[in-house]
């Protein structure tokens, strides 16, 4: 199975400051169709996961533009330009290139 | 608005069976692949199974293949997960999710399954 490794696992951030989460895959996520199936999900406390970013850098509808995704191959990053209180939660990367689909361990974002 | 409502969870003894349902609304159900994903307490999500829009193709994680069966009824806008030979490690919140398994666009609120004697 493709292993997704996130870092850091815990990220204390000051309100209004930027945050960055790394996700590394054990194999390149570039698929034969030319797309890279790397997605980011946010899980707020007590809620189900919500997709924020799909195929590396495409923001879902309603997702604030302070969230951005980048990367290629095996290295990917989710950035929050200015953290707000509503951004507290756990963030997961997920690969959809290989079977089975696999998720990272999660990064917990908290306010300092 | 897309809505996915899971039901059927509960407390079940090891070795028992359970059938989960997911009722979908707010979109044309019959054109979407549907999926089941679970999340054990304190853990990240785990993809379990997917079914194509017509129900002709099913995919499973190794951890549930042979024990779990995914199915759908497009007339009822519903997808199901039949779970047999349940183990303690199957304890989790089970979510249904819409869309290609590579993308998992929308998730329901989940239903809790607890396997314990």
CSV table of C-alpha atoms in Angstrom, one decimal:
chain,number,residue,atom,x,y,z
A,1,UNK,CA,0.0,0.0,0.0
A,2,UNK,CA,1.1,3.6,-0.6
A,3,UNK,CA,2.1,5.2,2.7
A,4,UNK,CA,1.2,8.8,3.3
A,5,UNK,CA,3.4,10.5,5.9
A,6,UNK,CA,2.4,13.9,7.3
A,7,UNK,CA,4.4,16.4,9.3
A,8,UNK,CA,4.2,17.8,11.7
A,9,UNK,CA,1.6,15.8,13.6
A,10,UNK,CA,0.7,18.7,15.8
A,11,UNK,CA,0.9,22.4,14.8
A,12,UNK,CA,0.2,25.1,17.3
A,13,UNK,CA,-0.3,28.4,15.4
A,14,UNK,CA,-1.0,32.0,16.5
A,15,UNK,CA,-4.1,33.5,15.0
A,16,UNK,CA,-3.4,35.4,11.9
A,17,UNK,CA,-0.1,33.6,11.3
A,18,UNK,CA,0.6,31.2,8.4
A,19,UNK,CA,0.6,27.4,8.8
A,20,UNK,CA,2.1,24.7,6.5
A,21,UNK,CA,1.5,20.9,6.5
A,22,UNK,CA,3.7,18.5,4.6
A,23,UNK,CA,2.5,15.2,3.1
A,24,UNK,CA,4.9,12.7,1.5
A,25,UNK,CA,3.9,9.6,-0.4
A,26,UNK,CA,5.9,6.4,-0.7
A,27,UNK,CA,5.3,6.4,-4.5
A,28,UNK,CA,4.7,9.1,-7.1
A,29,UNK,CA,1.1,10.0,-7.2
A,30,UNK,CA,1.2,11.0,-10.9
A,31,UNK,CA,-1.4,8.8,-12.7
A,32,UNK,CA,-1.3,7.7,-16.3
A,33,UNK,CA,-4.1,10.1,-17.2
A,34,UNK,CA,-1.8,13.0,-16.3
A,35,UNK,CA,-3.6,14.0,-13.1
A,36,UNK,CA,-2.1,13.7,-9.6
A,37,UNK,CA,-4.7,12.4,-7.1
A,38,UNK,CA,-3.7,14.1,-3.9
A,39,UNK,CA,-6.5,15.5,-1.8
A,40,UNK,CA,-6.7,17.4,1.5
A,41,UNK,CA,-9.4,17.0,4.1
A,42,UNK,CA,-10.3,19.1,7.1
A,43,UNK,CA,-12.0,17.5,10.2
A,44,UNK,CA,-13.2,19.9,12.7
A,45,UNK,CA,-13.9,18.7,16.2
A,46,UNK,CA,-17.0,16.5,16.3
A,47,UNK,CA,-17.5,16.7,12.5
A,48,UNK,CA,-17.0,14.4,9.6
A,49,UNK,CA,-14.1,15.1,7.2
A,50,UNK,CA,-14.7,17.7,4.6
A,51,UNK,CA,-12.6,17.9,1.4
A,52,UNK,CA,-10.7,21.2,1.0
A,53,UNK,CA,-8.4,20.6,-1.9
A,54,UNK,CA,-8.5,18.0,-4.7
A,55,UNK,CA,-5.9,17.0,-7.3
A,56,UNK,CA,-3.1,18.9,-5.5
A,57,UNK,CA,-4.2,22.4,-5.8
A,58,UNK,CA,-7.9,22.7,-6.7
A,59,UNK,CA,-10.0,24.4,-3.9
A,60,UNK,CA,-13.5,23.0,-3.3
A,61,UNK,CA,-16.4,25.4,-3.5
A,62,UNK,CA,-16.8,27.5,-0.4
A,63,UNK,CA,-13.3,26.9,0.8
A,64,UNK,CA,-11.6,30.2,1.8
A,65,UNK,CA,-8.8,31.3,-0.5
A,66,UNK,CA,-6.4,31.3,2.5
A,67,UNK,CA,-6.1,27.6,1.9
A,68,UNK,CA,-3.8,26.5,-0.9
A,69,UNK,CA,-2.3,23.2,-2.0
A,70,UNK,CA,0.9,22.6,-4.0
A,71,UNK,CA,3.4,19.9,-4.8
A,72,UNK,CA,4.1,17.1,-7.3
A,73,UNK,CA,5.3,13.5,-7.4
A,74,UNK,CA,5.7,12.5,-3.8
A,75,UNK,CA,5.9,15.8,-2.0
A,76,UNK,CA,2.9,17.9,-1.2
A,77,UNK,CA,2.0,20.9,1.0
A,78,UNK,CA,-1.2,22.5,2.4
A,79,UNK,CA,-0.8,26.1,3.4
A,80,UNK,CA,-3.1,28.3,5.4
A,81,UNK,CA,-2.0,31.9,4.8
A,82,UNK,CA,-3.6,33.4,8.0
A,83,UNK,CA,-5.0,30.9,10.5
A,84,UNK,CA,-8.4,31.7,11.9
A,85,UNK,CA,-10.2,30.2,14.9
A,86,UNK,CA,-12.5,28.1,12.6
A,87,UNK,CA,-9.4,26.3,11.1
A,88,UNK,CA,-8.8,24.3,14.3
A,89,UNK,CA,-9.0,20.6,13.6
A,90,UNK,CA,-7.2,17.7,12.1
A,91,UNK,CA,-6.0,17.8,8.4
A,92,UNK,CA,-5.5,14.7,6.4
A,93,UNK,CA,-3.9,14.1,3.0
A,94,UNK,CA,-5.2,11.2,0.9
A,95,UNK,CA,-4.0,9.6,-2.3
A,96,UNK,CA,-6.4,8.4,-4.9
A,97,UNK,CA,-3.9,7.2,-7.5
A,98,UNK,CA,-3.4,3.6,-6.2
A,99,UNK,CA,-5.6,0.9,-4.7
A,100,UNK,CA,-6.3,0.9,-1.9
A,101,UNK,CA,-6.8,4.6,-1.3
A,102,UNK,CA,-4.8,5.7,1.7
A,103,UNK,CA,-4.7,8.6,4.1
A,104,UNK,CA,-2.0,10.3,6.1
A,105,UNK,CA,-2.0,10.1,10.0
A,106,UNK,CA,-3.4,13.6,10.3
A,107,UNK,CA,-2.0,16.9,11.5
A,108,UNK,CA,-3.7,18.6,14.4
A,109,UNK,CA,-3.9,22.4,14.1
A,110,UNK,CA,-4.5,24.3,17.3
A,111,UNK,CA,-4.4,27.9,18.4
A,112,UNK,CA,-1.5,28.9,20.6
B,1,UNK,CA,-27.7,20.5,-1.3
B,2,UNK,CA,-26.0,17.1,-1.2
B,3,UNK,CA,-27.1,15.1,1.8
B,4,UNK,CA,-25.8,11.7,2.8
B,5,UNK,CA,-27.5,10.1,5.9
B,6,UNK,CA,-26.0,6.9,7.3
B,7,UNK,CA,-27.9,4.6,9.6
B,8,UNK,CA,-27.8,1.1,11.0
B,9,UNK,CA,-24.9,1.4,13.4
B,10,UNK,CA,-25.0,0.1,17.0
B,11,UNK,CA,-23.5,-2.3,19.5
B,12,UNK,CA,-22.8,-5.8,18.1
B,13,UNK,CA,-21.0,-8.8,19.5
B,14,UNK,CA,-17.9,-10.2,17.9
B,15,UNK,CA,-18.8,-12.5,15.1
B,16,UNK,CA,-22.1,-10.7,14.5
B,17,UNK,CA,-23.5,-9.0,11.4
B,18,UNK,CA,-24.8,-5.6,10.7
B,19,UNK,CA,-26.1,-3.8,7.6
B,20,UNK,CA,-25.4,-0.1,7.2
B,21,UNK,CA,-27.5,2.1,4.9
B,22,UNK,CA,-26.8,5.5,3.4
B,23,UNK,CA,-29.7,7.6,2.0
B,24,UNK,CA,-28.6,10.1,-0.5
B,25,UNK,CA,-30.4,13.3,-1.7
B,26,UNK,CA,-29.7,16.5,-3.5
B,27,UNK,CA,-28.0,15.1,-6.5
B,28,UNK,CA,-28.5,12.5,-9.3
B,29,UNK,CA,-27.5,9.4,-7.3
B,30,UNK,CA,-27.5,7.0,-10.3
B,31,UNK,CA,-24.5,8.7,-12.0
B,32,UNK,CA,-22.2,8.7,-9.0
B,33,UNK,CA,-19.8,6.1,-7.6
B,34,UNK,CA,-20.4,5.7,-3.9
B,35,UNK,CA,-18.0,4.7,-1.1
B,36,UNK,CA,-17.7,3.6,2.5
B,37,UNK,CA,-14.9,4.9,4.7
B,38,UNK,CA,-14.4,4.3,8.4
B,39,UNK,CA,-12.6,6.0,11.1
B,40,UNK,CA,-11.6,4.2,14.3
B,41,UNK,CA,-11.4,6.2,17.5
B,42,UNK,CA,-8.5,8.6,17.5
B,43,UNK,CA,-7.3,7.4,14.1
B,44,UNK,CA,-7.3,8.7,10.5
B,45,UNK,CA,-9.9,7.6,7.9
B,46,UNK,CA,-9.6,4.2,6.2
B,47,UNK,CA,-11.2,3.7,2.8
B,48,UNK,CA,-13.1,0.4,2.8
B,49,UNK,CA,-15.2,-0.1,-0.4
B,50,UNK,CA,-16.5,1.5,-3.6
B,51,UNK,CA,-19.3,0.7,-6.0
B,52,UNK,CA,-19.7,2.0,-9.5
B,53,UNK,CA,-22.8,4.0,-10.5
B,54,UNK,CA,-24.5,1.0,-12.0
B,55,UNK,CA,-23.4,-1.4,-9.3
B,56,UNK,CA,-21.5,-3.5,-11.7
B,57,UNK,CA,-18.0,-2.9,-10.2
B,58,UNK,CA,-17.1,-3.2,-6.5
B,59,UNK,CA,-13.8,-2.7,-4.8
B,60,UNK,CA,-12.7,-3.6,-1.3
B,61,UNK,CA,-9.8,-3.0,1.1
B,62,UNK,CA,-8.0,-6.2,2.1
B,63,UNK,CA,-9.1,-5.6,5.7
B,64,UNK,CA,-12.7,-6.2,4.8
B,65,UNK,CA,-12.7,-8.3,1.6
B,66,UNK,CA,-14.7,-11.4,2.1
B,67,UNK,CA,-16.5,-10.1,5.1
B,68,UNK,CA,-18.1,-6.9,3.9
B,69,UNK,CA,-20.3,-6.4,0.8
B,70,UNK,CA,-21.2,-3.1,-0.8
B,71,UNK,CA,-24.4,-2.8,-2.8
B,72,UNK,CA,-26.7,0.0,-4.0
B,73,UNK,CA,-30.3,0.6,-5.0
B,74,UNK,CA,-30.6,3.4,-7.5
B,75,UNK,CA,-34.4,3.4,-7.3
B,76,UNK,CA,-34.1,4.2,-3.6
B,77,UNK,CA,-31.1,6.5,-3.8
B,78,UNK,CA,-29.3,4.3,-1.3
B,79,UNK,CA,-26.0,2.5,-0.8
B,80,UNK,CA,-25.5,-0.3,1.7
B,81,UNK,CA,-22.7,-2.1,3.5
B,82,UNK,CA,-23.3,-5.6,4.7
B,83,UNK,CA,-20.8,-6.5,7.5
B,84,UNK,CA,-20.3,-10.0,8.6
B,85,UNK,CA,-17.9,-11.7,11.0
B,86,UNK,CA,-17.4,-8.5,12.9
B,87,UNK,CA,-14.3,-8.0,15.0
B,88,UNK,CA,-13.3,-5.6,17.8
B,89,UNK,CA,-11.0,-3.8,15.3
B,90,UNK,CA,-14.1,-3.0,13.1
B,91,UNK,CA,-15.2,-0.6,15.8
B,92,UNK,CA,-15.4,2.8,14.1
B,93,UNK,CA,-17.6,5.6,12.7
B,94,UNK,CA,-18.6,4.5,9.2
B,95,UNK,CA,-19.1,7.2,6.6
B,96,UNK,CA,-20.5,7.0,3.1
B,97,UNK,CA,-18.9,9.3,0.6
B,98,UNK,CA,-19.9,10.5,-2.9
B,99,UNK,CA,-17.8,10.5,-5.9
B,100,UNK,CA,-14.9,8.7,-7.5
B,101,UNK,CA,-12.9,6.9,-4.8
B,102,UNK,CA,-9.9,8.9,-5.9
B,103,UNK,CA,-11.6,12.1,-4.9
B,104,UNK,CA,-14.2,11.4,-2.2
B,105,UNK,CA,-16.1,14.7,-2.8
B,106,UNK,CA,-18.8,14.7,0.0
B,107,UNK,CA,-19.2,12.7,3.2
B,108,UNK,CA,-22.1,12.0,5.4
B,109,UNK,CA,-22.2,12.5,9.2
B,110,UNK,CA,-21.4,8.8,9.9
B,111,UNK,CA,-22.8,6.0,12.0
B,112,UNK,CA,-21.0,4.4,14.9
B,113,UNK,CA,-20.4,0.7,15.0
B,114,UNK,CA,-19.1,-0.8,18.3
B,115,UNK,CA,-18.1,-4.4,18.3
B,116,UNK,CA,-17.9,-5.7,21.9
B,117,UNK,CA,-19.1,-8.4,24.1
